[in-house]
Short mmCIF file of C-alpha atoms in Angstrom, two decimals:
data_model
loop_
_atom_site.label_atom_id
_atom_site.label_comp_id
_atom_site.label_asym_id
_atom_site.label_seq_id
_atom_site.Cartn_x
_atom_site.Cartn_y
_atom_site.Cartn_z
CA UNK A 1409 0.00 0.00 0.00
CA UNK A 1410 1.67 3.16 -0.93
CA UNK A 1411 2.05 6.25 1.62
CA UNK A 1412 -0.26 9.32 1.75
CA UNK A 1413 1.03 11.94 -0.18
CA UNK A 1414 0.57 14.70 2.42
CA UNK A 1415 3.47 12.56 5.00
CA UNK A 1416 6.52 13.79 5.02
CA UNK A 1417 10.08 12.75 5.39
CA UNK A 1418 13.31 14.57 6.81
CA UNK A 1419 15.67 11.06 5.52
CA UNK A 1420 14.65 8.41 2.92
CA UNK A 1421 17.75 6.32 2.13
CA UNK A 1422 17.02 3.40 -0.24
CA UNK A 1423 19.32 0.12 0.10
CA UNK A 1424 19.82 -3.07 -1.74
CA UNK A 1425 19.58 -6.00 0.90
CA UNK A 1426 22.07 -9.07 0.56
CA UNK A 1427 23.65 -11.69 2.98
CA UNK A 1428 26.82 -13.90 2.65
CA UNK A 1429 26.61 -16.68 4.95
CA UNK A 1430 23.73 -15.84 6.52
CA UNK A 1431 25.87 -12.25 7.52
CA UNK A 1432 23.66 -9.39 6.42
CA UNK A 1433 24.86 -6.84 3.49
CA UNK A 1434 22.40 -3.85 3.46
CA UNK A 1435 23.91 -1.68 0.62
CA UNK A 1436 23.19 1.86 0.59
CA UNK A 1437 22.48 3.47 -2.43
CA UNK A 1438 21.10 6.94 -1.97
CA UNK A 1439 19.90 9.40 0.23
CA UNK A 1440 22.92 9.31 2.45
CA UNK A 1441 25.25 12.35 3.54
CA UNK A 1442 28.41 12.19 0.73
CA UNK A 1443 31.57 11.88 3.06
CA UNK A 1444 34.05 14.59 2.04
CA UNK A 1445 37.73 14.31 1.64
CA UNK A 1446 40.69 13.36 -0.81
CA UNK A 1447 41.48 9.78 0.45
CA UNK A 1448 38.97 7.30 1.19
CA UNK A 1449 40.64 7.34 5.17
CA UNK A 1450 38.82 11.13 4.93
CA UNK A 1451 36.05 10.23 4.01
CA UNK A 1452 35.61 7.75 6.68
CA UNK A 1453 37.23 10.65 9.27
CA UNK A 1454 34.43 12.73 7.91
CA UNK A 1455 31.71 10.12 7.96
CA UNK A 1456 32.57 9.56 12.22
CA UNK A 1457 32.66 13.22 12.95
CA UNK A 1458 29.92 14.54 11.10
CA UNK A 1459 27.45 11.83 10.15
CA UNK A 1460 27.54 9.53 12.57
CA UNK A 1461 24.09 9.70 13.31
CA UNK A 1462 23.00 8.15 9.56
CA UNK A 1463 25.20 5.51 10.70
CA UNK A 1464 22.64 4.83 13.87
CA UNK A 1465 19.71 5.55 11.92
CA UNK A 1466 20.67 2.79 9.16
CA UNK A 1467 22.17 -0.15 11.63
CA UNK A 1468 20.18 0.67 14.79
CA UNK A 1469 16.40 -0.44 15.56
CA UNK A 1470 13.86 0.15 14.47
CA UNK A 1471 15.16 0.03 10.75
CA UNK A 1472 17.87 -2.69 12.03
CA UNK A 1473 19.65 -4.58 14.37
CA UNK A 1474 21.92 -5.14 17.29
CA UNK A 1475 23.80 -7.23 14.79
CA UNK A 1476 23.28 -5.26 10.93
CA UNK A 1477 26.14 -4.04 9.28
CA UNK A 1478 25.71 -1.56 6.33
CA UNK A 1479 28.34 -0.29 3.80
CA UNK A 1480 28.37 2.86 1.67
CA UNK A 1481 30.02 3.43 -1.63
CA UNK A 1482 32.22 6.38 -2.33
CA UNK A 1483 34.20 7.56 -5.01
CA UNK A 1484 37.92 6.01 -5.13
CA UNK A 1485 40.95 7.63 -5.25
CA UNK A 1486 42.71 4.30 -5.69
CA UNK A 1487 43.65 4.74 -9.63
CA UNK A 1488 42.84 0.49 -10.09
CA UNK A 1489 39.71 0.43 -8.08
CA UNK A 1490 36.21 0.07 -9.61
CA UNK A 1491 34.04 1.21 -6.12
CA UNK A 1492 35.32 2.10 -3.19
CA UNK A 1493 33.33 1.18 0.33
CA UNK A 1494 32.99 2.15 3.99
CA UNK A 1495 32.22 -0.31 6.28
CA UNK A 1496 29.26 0.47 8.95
CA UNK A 1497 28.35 -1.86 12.03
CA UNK A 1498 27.03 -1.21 15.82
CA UNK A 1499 30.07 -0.17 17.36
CA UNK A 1500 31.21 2.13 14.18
CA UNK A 1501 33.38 1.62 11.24
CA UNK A 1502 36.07 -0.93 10.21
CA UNK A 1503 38.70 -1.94 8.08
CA UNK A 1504 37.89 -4.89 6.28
CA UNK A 1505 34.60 -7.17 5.27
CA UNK A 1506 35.26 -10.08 3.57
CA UNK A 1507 31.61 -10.96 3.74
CA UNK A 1508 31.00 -7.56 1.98
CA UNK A 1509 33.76 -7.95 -0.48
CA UNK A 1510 31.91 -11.24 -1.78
CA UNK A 1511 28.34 -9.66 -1.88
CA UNK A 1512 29.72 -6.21 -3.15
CA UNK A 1513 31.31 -8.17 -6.41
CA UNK A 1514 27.92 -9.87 -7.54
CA UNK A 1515 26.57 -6.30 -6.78
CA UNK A 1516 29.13 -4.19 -8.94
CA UNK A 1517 28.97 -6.39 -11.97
CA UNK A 1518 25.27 -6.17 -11.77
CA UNK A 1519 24.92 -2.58 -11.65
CA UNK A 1520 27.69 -2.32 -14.06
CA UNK A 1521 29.96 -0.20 -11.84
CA UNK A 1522 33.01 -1.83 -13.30
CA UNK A 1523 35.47 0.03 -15.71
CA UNK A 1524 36.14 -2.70 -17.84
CA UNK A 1525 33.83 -5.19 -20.15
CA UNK A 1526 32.96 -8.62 -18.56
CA UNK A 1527 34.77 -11.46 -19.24
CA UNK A 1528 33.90 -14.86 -18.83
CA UNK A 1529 33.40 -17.42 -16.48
CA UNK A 1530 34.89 -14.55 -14.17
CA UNK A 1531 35.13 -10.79 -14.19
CA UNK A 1532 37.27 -9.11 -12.16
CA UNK A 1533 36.34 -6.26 -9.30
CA UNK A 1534 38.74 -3.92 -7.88
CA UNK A 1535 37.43 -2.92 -4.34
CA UNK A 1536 39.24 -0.70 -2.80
CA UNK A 1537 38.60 -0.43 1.08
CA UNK A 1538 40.17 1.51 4.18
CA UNK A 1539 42.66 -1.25 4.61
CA UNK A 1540 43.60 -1.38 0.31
CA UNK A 1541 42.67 -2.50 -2.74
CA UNK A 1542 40.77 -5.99 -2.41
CA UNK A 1543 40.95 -7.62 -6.26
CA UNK A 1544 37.25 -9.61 -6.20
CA UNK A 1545 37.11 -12.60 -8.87
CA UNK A 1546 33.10 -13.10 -9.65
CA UNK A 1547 31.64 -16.02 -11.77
CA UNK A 1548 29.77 -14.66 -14.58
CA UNK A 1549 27.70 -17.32 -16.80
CA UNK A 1550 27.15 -16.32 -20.17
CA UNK A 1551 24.71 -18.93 -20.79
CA UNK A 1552 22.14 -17.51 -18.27
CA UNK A 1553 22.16 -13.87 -19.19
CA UNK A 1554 25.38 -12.78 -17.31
CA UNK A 1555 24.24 -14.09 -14.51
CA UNK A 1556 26.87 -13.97 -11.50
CA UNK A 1557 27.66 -16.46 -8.86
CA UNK A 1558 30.10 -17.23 -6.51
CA UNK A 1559 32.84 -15.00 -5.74
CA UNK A 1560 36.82 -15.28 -4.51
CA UNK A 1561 38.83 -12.47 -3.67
CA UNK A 1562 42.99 -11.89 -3.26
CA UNK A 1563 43.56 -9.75 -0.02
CA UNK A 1564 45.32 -7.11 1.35
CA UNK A 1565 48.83 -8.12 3.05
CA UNK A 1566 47.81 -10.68 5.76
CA UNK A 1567 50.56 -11.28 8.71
CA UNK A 1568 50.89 -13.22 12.17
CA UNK A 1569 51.66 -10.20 15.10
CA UNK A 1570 52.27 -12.95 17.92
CA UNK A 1571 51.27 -16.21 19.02
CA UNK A 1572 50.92 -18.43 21.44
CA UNK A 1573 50.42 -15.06 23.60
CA UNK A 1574 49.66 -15.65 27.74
CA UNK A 1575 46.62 -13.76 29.03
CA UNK A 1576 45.24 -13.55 32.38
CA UNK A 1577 41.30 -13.37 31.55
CA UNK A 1578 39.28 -13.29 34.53
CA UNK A 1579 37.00 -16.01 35.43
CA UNK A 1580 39.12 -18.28 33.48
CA UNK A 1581 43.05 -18.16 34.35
CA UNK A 1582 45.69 -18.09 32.07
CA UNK A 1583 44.71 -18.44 28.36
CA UNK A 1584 47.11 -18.58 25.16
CA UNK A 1585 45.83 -16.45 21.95
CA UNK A 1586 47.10 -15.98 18.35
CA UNK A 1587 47.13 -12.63 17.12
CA UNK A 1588 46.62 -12.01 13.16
CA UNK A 1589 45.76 -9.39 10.64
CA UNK A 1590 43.52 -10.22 7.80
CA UNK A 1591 42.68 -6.59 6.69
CA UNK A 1592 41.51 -6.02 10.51
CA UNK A 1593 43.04 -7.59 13.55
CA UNK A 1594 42.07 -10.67 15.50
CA UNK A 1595 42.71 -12.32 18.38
CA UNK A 1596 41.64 -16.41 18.27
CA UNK A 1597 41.75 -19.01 21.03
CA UNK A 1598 40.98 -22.25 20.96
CA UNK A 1599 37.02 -22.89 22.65
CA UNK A 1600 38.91 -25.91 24.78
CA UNK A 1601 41.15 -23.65 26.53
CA UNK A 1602 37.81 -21.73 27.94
CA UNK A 1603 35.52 -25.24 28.24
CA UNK A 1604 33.09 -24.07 25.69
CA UNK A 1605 31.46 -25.93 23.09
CA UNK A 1606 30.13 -25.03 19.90
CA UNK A 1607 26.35 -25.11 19.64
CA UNK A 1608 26.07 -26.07 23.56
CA UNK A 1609 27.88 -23.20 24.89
CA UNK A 1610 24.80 -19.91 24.94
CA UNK A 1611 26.31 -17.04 22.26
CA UNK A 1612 25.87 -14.91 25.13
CA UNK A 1613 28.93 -16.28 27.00
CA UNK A 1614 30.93 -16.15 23.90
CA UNK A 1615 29.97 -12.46 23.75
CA UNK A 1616 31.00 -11.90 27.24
CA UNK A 1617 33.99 -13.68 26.98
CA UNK A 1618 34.90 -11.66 24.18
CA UNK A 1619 35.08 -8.75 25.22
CA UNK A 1620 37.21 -10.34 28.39
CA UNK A 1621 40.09 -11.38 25.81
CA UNK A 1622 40.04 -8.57 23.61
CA UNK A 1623 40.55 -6.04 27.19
CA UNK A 1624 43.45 -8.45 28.30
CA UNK A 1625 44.79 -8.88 24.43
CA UNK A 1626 45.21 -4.88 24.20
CA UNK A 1627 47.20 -4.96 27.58
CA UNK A 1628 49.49 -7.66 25.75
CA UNK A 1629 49.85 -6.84 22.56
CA UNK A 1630 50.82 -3.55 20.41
CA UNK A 1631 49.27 -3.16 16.85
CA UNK A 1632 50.99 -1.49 14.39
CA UNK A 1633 50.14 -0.89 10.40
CA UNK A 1634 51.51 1.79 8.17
CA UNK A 1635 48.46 2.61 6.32
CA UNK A 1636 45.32 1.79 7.70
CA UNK A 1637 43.95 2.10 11.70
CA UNK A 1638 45.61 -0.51 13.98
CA UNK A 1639 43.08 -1.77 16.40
CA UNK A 1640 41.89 -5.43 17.65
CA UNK A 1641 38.34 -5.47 16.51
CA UNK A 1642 37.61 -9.05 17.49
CA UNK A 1643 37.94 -12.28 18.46
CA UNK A 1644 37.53 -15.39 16.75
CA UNK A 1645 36.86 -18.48 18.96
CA UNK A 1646 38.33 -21.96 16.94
CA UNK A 1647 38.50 -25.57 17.15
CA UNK A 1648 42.06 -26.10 17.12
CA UNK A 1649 45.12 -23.36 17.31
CA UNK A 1650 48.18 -25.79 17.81
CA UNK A 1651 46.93 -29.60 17.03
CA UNK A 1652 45.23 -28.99 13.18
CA UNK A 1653 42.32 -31.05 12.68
CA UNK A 1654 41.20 -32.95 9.80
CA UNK A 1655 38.20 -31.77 7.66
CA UNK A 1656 36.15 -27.99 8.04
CA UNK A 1657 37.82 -25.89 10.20
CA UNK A 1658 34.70 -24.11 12.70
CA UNK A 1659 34.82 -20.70 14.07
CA UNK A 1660 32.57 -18.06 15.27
CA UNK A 1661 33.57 -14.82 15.40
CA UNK A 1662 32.71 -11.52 17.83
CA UNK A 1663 33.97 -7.70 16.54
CA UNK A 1664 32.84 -4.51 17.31
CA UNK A 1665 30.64 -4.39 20.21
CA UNK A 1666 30.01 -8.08 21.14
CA UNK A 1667 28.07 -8.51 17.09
CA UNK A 1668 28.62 -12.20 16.26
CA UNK A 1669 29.09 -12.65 12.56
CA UNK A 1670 26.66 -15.23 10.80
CA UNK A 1671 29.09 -15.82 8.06
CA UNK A 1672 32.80 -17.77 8.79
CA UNK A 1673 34.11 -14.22 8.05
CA UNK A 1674 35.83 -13.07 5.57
CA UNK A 1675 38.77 -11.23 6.58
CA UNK A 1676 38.82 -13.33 10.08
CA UNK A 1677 39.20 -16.16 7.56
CA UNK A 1678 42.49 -14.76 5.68
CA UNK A 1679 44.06 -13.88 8.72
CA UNK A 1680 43.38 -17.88 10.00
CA UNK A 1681 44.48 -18.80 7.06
CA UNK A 1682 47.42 -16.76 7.42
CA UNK A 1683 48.36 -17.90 10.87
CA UNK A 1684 48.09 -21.35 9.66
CA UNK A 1685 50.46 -21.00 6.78
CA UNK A 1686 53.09 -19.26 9.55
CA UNK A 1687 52.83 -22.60 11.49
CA UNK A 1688 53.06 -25.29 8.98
CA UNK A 1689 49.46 -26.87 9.18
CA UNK A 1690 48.46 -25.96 5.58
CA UNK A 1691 51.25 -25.40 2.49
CA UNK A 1692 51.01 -22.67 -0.38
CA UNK A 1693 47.88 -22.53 -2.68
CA UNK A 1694 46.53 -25.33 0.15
CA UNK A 1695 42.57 -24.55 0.01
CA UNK A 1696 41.11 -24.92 4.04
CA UNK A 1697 37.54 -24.60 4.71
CA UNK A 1698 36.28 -22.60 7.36
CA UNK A 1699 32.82 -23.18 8.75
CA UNK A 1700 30.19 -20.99 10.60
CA UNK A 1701 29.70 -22.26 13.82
CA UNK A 1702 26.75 -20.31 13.97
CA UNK A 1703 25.01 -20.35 10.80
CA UNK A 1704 27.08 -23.72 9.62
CA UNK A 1705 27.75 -21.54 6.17
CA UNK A 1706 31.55 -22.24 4.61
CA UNK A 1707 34.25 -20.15 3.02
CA UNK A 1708 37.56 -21.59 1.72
CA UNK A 1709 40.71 -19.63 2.05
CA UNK A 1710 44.19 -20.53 0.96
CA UNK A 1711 47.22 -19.06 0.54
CA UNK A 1712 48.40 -17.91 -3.13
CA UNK A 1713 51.82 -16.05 -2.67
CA UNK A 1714 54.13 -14.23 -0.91
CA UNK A 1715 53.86 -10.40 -0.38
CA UNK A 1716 56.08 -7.71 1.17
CA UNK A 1717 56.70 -7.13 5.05
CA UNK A 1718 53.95 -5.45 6.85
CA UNK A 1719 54.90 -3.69 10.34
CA UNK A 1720 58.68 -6.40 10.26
CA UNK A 1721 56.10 -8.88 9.92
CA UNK A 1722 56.38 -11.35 6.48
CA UNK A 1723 53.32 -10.87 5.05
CA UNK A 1724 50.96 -13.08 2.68
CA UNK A 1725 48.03 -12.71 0.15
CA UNK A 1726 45.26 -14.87 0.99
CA UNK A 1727 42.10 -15.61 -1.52
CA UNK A 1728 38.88 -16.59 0.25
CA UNK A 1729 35.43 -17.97 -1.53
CA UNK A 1730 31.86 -17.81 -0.71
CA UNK A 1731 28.50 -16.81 -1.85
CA UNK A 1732 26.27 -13.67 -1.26
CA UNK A 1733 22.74 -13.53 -2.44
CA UNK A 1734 19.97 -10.94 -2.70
CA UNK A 1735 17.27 -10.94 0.02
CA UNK A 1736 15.19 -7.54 -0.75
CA UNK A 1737 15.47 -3.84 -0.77
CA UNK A 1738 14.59 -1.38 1.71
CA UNK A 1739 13.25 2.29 2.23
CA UNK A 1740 14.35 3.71 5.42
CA UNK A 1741 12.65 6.70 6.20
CA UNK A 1742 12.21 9.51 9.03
CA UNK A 1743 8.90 11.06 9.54
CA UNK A 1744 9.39 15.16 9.89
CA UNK A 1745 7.04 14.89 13.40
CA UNK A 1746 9.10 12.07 15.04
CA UNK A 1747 10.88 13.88 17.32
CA UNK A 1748 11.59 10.52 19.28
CA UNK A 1749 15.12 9.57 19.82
CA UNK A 1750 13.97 6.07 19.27
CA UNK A 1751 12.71 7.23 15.85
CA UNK A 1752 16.47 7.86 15.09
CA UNK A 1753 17.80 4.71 16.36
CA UNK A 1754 17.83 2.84 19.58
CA UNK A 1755 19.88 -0.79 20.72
CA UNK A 1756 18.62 -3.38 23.20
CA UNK A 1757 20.73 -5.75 24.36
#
């Protein structure tokens, strides 16, 4: 049923709704403020200081979720890059989304925002992101009128900081963590070490226990990257650190403030796959899977090659796979008489 013409509206902001994994992807496409500045690190400096509010009105209730996660296309300044993207989530802005990468290819080549013709059976999508340019590889079948498919893409520099680092985490005792980059930094430890158990443990106590390791992890450990924000934005609870097991490799994964990814994460998955490579439990161009424990949805990630040092650190590229799919598209609005501060976005927890 369509609106009465006489209501009006201070913000309409249209999106394109995805998920990857089960992870949302709500794609804004118009009506929001145009960050200003000459890198896309401006622009996201811009978007915290002086539009953070969109940010709450597009992630928060009642239009979303404790959990939603939004991104934003600007202009790049990268010379290579097709789109350029800002992350958005509860907490505020990040990095890296591999889960966003993989539903923002399908989404470029099917709003023809890439420079170059497709090819076939993939086209290639330069995404460039506040960590670098992420080079997205998305199936194209030219048999089903272009229709595009699943989606791989080489990442930024990905590098081990430390492992096998002590904490003291309260309630628990001394725990050992890894700590990786994957385009955003993670701290993982192994659900044994803490007595929990995946789909028997509540999500509730990973949360909480999260937020434990990552306060004792920033005691312990100093971040460091040259060109994007250093900061530990979560923590990925695995199956195995040390002793590799055989078959899917499970994780769940907490970042920003206590949101539990659906997917097996993208970039959490490249820097796992990173810190596996760095101990010997998978070789070069190795392909691991990495499960959802949440959602049960699967990525593989491998290793492909080499890359320069990042921070003293040797550094790899990593090339993860998934799917994203369309679920709907959205009209967010504001009404000019809600006055409510609930009308412009609330969280329960």
């Amino acid at each position: 049923m369509a609106l009465k013409s006489q209501t009006k509206f201070d913000v309409v902001i249209q999106t394109t709704e995805m998920h990857t994994g089960g992870e949302a992807v709500r794609i804004i496409e118009s009506g929001y403020p145009i960050p200003q500045g000459k890198t896309i690190l401006d622009k996201l400096k811009d978007l915290k200081e002086n539009h953070d509010a969109f940010r709450q009105f597009v992630i928060f209730e009642p239009r979303g979720h404790f959990d939603m996660y939004a991104f934003l296309l600007v202009n790049p300044d990268h010379p290579d890059a097709d789109i350029a993207v800002l992350f958005l989530h509860n907490e505020g802005y990040s990095t890296m989304c591999g889960h966003g990468v993989i539903s923002l290819g399908r989404y470029a080549v099917d709003r023809g925002l890439i420079r170059k013709p497709i090819t076939y059976p993939e086209t290639e999508v330069n995404i460039q992101c506040p960590c670098g340019l992420v080079t997205a590889y998305v199936q194209v079948d030219a048999n089903n009128k272009n229709k595009t498919g699943r989606v791989r893409f080489h990442s930024v520099p990905c590098f081990v900081v430390k492992t096998d680092v002590n904490l003291d985490v309260p309630g628990v005792g001394k725990v050992q963590v890894d700590v990786a980059y994957g385009g955003a930094f993670y701290a993982f430890v192994d659900i044994k070490d803490l007595g929990f158990v995946f789909d028997k443990t509540p999500i509730k106590e990973f949360s909480a226990m999260a937020t434990k390791i990552k306060k004792a992890t920033n005691k312990s450990v100093t971040l460091s990257h040259p060109t994007t924000p250093a900061f530990l934005y979560g923590v990925i609870f695995i199956d195995f650190r040390v002793d590799k097991v055989d078959g899917p490799a499970t994780q769940l994964i907490e970042f920003a403030d206590e949101e539990i990814d659906r997917s097996p994460c993208g970039s959490g998955s490249s820097a796992r796959v990173a810190l596996m490579y760095h101990r010997g439990q998978i070789k070069m161009g190795q392909e691991q899977v990495f499960r959802s424990a949440v959602t049960k949805a699967e990525f593989t990630a491998k290793v492909v090659c080499d890359a320069e040092n990042v921070a003293g650190q040797k550094a790899v590229i990593t090339e993860v796979a998934g799917n994203g799919y369309y679920s709907g598209t959205s009209t967010l609005t504001l009404e000019s008489d809600d006055k409510t501060q609930v009308g412009r976005g609330f969280l329960v927890r």
